[in-house]
CSV table of C-alpha atoms in Angstrom, one decimal:
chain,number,residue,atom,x,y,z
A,20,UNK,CA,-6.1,8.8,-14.5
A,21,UNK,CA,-7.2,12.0,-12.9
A,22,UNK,CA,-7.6,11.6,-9.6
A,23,UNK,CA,-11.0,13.5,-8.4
A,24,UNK,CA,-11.6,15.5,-6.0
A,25,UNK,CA,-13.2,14.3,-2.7
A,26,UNK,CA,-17.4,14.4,-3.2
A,27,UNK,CA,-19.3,16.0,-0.2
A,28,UNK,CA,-19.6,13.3,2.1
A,29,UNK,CA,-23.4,14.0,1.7
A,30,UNK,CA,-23.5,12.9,-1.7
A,31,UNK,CA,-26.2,11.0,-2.8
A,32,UNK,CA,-25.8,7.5,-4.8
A,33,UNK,CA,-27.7,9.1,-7.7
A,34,UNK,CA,-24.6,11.5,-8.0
A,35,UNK,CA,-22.2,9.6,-7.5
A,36,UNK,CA,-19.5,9.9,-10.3
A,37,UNK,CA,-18.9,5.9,-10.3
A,38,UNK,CA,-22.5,5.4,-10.2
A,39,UNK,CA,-22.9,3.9,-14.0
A,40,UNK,CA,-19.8,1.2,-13.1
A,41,UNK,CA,-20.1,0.1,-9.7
A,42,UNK,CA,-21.6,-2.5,-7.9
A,43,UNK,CA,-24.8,-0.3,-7.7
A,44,UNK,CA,-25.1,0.1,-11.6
A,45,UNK,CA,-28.4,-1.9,-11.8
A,46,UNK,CA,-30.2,-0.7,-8.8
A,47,UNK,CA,-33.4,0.7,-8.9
A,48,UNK,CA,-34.4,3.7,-6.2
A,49,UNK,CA,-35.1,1.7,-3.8
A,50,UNK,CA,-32.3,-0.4,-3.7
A,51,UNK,CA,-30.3,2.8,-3.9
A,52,UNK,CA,-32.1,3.8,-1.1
A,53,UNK,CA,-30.8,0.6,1.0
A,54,UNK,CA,-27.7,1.0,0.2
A,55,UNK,CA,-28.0,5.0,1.7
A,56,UNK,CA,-28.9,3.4,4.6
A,57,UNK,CA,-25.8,1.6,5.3
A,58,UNK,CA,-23.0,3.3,3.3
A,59,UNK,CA,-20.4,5.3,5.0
A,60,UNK,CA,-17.3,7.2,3.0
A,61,UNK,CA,-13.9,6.0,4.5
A,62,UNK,CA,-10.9,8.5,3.1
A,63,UNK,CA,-7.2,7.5,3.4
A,64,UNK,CA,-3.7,9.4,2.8
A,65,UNK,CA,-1.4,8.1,0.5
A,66,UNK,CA,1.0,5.5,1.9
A,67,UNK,CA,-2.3,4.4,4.4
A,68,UNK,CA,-3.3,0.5,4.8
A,69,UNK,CA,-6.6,0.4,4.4
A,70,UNK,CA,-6.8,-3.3,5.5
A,71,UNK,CA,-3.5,-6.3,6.4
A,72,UNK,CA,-4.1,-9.2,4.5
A,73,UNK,CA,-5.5,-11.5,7.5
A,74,UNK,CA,-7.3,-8.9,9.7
A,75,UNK,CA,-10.6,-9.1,10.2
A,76,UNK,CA,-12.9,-6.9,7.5
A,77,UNK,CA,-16.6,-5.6,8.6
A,78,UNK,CA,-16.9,-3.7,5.5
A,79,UNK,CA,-16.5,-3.8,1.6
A,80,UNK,CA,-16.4,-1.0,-0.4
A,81,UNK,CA,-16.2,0.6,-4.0
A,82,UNK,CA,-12.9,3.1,-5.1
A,83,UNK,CA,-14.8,6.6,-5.2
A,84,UNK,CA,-11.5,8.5,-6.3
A,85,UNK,CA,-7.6,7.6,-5.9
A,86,UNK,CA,-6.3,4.3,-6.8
A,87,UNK,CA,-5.2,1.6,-4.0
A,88,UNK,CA,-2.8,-1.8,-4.3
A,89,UNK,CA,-3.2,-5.0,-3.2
A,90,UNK,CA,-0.5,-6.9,-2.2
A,91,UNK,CA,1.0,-10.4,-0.9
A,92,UNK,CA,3.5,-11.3,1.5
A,93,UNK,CA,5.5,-14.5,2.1
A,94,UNK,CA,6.4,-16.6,4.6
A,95,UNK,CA,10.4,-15.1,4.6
A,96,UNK,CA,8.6,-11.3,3.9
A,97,UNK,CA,9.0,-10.6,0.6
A,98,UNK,CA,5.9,-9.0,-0.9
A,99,UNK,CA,4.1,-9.1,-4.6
A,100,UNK,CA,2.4,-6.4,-6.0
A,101,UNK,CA,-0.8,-8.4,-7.5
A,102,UNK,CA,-3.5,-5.8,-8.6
A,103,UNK,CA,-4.4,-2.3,-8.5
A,104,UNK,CA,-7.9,-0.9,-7.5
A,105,UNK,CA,-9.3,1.8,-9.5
A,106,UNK,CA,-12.2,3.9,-9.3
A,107,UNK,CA,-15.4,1.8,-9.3
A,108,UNK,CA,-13.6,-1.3,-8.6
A,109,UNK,CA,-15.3,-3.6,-5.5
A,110,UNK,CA,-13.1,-4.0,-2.4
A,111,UNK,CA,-13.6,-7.1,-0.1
A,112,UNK,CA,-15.6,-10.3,-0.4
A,113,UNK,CA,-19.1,-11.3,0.6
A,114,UNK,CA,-18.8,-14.2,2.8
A,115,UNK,CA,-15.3,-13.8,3.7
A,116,UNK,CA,-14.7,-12.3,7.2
A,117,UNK,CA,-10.9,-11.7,6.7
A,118,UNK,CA,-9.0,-10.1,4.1
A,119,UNK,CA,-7.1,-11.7,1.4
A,120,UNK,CA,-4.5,-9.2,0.6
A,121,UNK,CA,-3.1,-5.9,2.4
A,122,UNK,CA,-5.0,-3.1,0.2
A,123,UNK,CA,-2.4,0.4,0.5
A,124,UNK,CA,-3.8,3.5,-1.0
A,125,UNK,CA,-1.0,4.7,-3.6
A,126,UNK,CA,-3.0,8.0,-3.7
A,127,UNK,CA,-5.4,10.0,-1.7
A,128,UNK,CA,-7.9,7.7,-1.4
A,129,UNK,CA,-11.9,7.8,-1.4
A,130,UNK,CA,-13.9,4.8,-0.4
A,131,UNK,CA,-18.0,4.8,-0.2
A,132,UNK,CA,-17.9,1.4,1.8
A,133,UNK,CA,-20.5,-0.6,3.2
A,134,UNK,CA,-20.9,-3.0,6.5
A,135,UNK,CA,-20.6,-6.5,5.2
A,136,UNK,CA,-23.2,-8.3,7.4
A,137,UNK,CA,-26.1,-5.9,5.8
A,138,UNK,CA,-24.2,-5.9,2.6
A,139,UNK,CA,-24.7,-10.0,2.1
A,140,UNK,CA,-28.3,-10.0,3.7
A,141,UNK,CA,-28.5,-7.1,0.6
A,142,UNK,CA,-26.9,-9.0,-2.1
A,143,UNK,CA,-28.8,-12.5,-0.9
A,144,UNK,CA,-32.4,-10.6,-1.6
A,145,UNK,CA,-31.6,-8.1,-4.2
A,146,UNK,CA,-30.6,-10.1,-7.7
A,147,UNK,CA,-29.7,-6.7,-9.4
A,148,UNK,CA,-26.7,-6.3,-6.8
A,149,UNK,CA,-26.0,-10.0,-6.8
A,150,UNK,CA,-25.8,-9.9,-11.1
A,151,UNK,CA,-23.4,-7.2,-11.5
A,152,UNK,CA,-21.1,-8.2,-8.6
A,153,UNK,CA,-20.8,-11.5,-10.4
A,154,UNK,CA,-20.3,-9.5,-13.6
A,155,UNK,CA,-17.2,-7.3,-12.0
A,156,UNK,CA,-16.0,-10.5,-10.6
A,157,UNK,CA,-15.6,-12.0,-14.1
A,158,UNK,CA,-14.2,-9.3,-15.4
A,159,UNK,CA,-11.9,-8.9,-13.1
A,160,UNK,CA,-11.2,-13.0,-13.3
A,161,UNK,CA,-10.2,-12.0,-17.3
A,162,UNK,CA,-8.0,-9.5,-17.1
A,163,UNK,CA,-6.4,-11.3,-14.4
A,164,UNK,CA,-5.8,-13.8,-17.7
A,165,UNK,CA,-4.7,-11.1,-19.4
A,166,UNK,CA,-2.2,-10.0,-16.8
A,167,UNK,CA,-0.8,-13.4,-16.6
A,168,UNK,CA,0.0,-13.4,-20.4
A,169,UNK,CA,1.6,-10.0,-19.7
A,170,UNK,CA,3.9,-10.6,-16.9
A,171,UNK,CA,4.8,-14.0,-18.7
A,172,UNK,CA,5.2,-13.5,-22.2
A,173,UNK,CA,5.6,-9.4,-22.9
A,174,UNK,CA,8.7,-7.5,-23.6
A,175,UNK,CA,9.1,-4.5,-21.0
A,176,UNK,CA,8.3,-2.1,-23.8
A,177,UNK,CA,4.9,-4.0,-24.2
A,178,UNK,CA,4.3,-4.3,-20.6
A,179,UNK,CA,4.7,-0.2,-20.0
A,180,UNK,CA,2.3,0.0,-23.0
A,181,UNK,CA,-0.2,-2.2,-22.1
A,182,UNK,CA,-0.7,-0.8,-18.4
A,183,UNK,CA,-0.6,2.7,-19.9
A,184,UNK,CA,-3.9,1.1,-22.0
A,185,UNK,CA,-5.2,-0.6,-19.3
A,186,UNK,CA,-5.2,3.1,-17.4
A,187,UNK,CA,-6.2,5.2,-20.9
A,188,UNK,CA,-9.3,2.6,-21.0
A,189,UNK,CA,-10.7,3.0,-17.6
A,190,UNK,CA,-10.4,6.7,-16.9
A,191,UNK,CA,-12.1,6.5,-20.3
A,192,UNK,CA,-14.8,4.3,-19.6
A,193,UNK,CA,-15.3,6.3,-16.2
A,194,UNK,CA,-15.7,9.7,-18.1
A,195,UNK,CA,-18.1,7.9,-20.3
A,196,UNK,CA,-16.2,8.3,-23.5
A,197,UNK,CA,-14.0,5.8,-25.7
A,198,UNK,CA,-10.4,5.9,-25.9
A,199,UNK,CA,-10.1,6.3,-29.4
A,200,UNK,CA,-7.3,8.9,-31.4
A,201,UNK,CA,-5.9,11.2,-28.9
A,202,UNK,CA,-6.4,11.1,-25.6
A,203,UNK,CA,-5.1,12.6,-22.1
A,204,UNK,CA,-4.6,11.3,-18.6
A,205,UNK,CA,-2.7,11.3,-15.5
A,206,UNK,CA,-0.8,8.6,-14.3
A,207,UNK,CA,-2.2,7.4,-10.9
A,208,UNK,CA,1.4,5.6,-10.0
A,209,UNK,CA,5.0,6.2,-9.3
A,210,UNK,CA,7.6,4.5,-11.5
A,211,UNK,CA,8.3,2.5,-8.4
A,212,UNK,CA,4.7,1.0,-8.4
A,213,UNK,CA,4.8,0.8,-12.0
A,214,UNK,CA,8.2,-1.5,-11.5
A,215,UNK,CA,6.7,-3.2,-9.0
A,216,UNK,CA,3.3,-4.1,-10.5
A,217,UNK,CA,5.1,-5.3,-13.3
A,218,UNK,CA,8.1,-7.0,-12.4
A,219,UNK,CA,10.5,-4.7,-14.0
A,220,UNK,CA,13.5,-2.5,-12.3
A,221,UNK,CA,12.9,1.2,-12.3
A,222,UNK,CA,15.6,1.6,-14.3
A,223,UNK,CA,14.3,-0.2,-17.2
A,224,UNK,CA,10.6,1.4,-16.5
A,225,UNK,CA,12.5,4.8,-17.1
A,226,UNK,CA,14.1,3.8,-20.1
A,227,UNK,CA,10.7,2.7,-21.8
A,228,UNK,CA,8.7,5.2,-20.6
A,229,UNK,CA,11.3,7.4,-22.0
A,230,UNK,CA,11.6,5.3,-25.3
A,231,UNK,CA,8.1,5.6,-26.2
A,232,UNK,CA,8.3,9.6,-25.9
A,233,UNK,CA,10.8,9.6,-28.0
A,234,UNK,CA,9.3,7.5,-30.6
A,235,UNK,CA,6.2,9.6,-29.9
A,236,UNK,CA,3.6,7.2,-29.4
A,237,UNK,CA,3.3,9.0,-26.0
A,238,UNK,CA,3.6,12.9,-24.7
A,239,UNK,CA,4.9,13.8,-21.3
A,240,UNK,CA,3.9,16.7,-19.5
A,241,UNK,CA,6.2,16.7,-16.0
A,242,UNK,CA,6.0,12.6,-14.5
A,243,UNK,CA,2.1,12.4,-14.6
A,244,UNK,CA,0.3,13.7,-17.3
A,245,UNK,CA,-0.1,11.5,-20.3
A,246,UNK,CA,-1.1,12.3,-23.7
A,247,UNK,CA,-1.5,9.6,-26.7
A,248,UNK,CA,-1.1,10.9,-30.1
A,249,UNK,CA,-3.0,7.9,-31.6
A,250,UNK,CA,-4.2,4.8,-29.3
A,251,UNK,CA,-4.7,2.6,-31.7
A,252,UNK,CA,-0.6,3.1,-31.9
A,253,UNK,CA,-0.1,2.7,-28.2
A,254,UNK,CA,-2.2,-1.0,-28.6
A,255,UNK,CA,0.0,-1.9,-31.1
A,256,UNK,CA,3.2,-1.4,-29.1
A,257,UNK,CA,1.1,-3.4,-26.1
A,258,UNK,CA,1.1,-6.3,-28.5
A,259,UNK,CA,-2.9,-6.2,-28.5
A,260,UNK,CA,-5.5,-5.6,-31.4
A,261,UNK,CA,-7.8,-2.7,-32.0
A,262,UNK,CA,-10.4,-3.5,-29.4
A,263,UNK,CA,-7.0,-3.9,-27.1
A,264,UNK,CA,-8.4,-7.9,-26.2
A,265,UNK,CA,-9.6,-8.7,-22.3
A,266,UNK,CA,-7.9,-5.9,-20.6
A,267,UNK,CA,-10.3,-3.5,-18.8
């Protein structure tokens, strides 16, 4: 996914390149307006926690630009990867004063973010916010489905295809397009991250990655750039049908 440049930290919510998928989709002006009021932009380096699962969070925010990880620890300290945040996606949870998971930015990372307290008093009086939050929180619920039936029952090769679908989708959906024939993006993660998010060594991520290049269902240009001859292909190597299932 390409990973945009920083907005001017003046930028209004009418402009804002997530503005069709975010949690402020269905305001009216308003209600844009409101949320003005109480927005701030929070920006973080690569490697940066944003938040330790446990601390106290005043604020929730939607991913401007950059892509972030959320992650679990256990008791002995081991640590699972278990999901990514993407441009658009909602960070935090109304009615919960601590956070859930340690959120790392992978990437340079944008956040427009808001101060919880007006945030719920917000979402409690406006039902346009309240709708589409409980929309993005069932979507997110099913491909949180989806994911399990990845990690559980996929072959490697499937799960490197499916993530790279899952990532051809959204920076799709974000540039308001469809992923359909051939397509380009940049890969927001390391092979590290990729092994990690998906239970794999990154020996065996390399050696799909470079399987599926040489059976060209995918074209690399240096580590990053991605370019899929035909999607539909890439689905079918992910296992999924034509409309690629739950995954977002």
């Amino acid at each position: 996914m390409t990973i945009q440049s920083a907005p001017d930290l003046s930028l209004n919510c009418g402009d804002c390149p997530i503005r069709h998928r975010a949690v402020c989709a269905r305001c009216e002006s308003d209600e844009l307006k409101r949320l003005e009021d109480m927005k701030t932009y929070r920006s973080y380096e690569a490697g940066q926690t944003v938040v330790w699962a446990g601390d106290e969070m005043d604020f929730v925010a939607s991913v401007v630009s950059g892509i972030a990880t959320l992650t679990q620890a256990l008791e002995d300290g081991r640590t699972q990867m278990v999901g990514l945040l993407l441009p658009s996606d909602f960070v935090g949870r109304p009615g919960r004063s601590r956070a859930a998971y340690t959120v790392t930015a992978t990437s340079d990372l944008l956040m427009c973010s808001f101060r919880r307290k007006p945030f719920e008093l917000m979402l409690a009086e406006t039902p346009s916010v309240a709708q589409r939050l409980l929309q993005m929180t069932l979507d997110e619920l099913d491909a949180a489905r989806e994911w399990m039936l990845l990690l559980g029952r996929k072959s490697a090769r499937e799960k490197i295809a499916s993530l790279l679908a899952i990532i051809a989708r959204r920076d799709a959906t974000l540039r308001l397009t469809s992923p359909q024939g051939r397509i380009n993006f940049d890969l927001p993660l390391t092979r590290e991250a990729m092994a990690d998010y998906l239970g794999l060594t990154l020996e065996t991520v390399s050696r799909q990655i470079s399987a599926l290049k040489r059976d060209g269902v995918i074209e690399l240009e240096g580590k990053r750039h991605v370019t899929v001859p035909d999607f539909d292909e890439l689905l079918a190597e992910a296992g999924d049908d034509s409309d690629g299932g739950a995954l977002i």
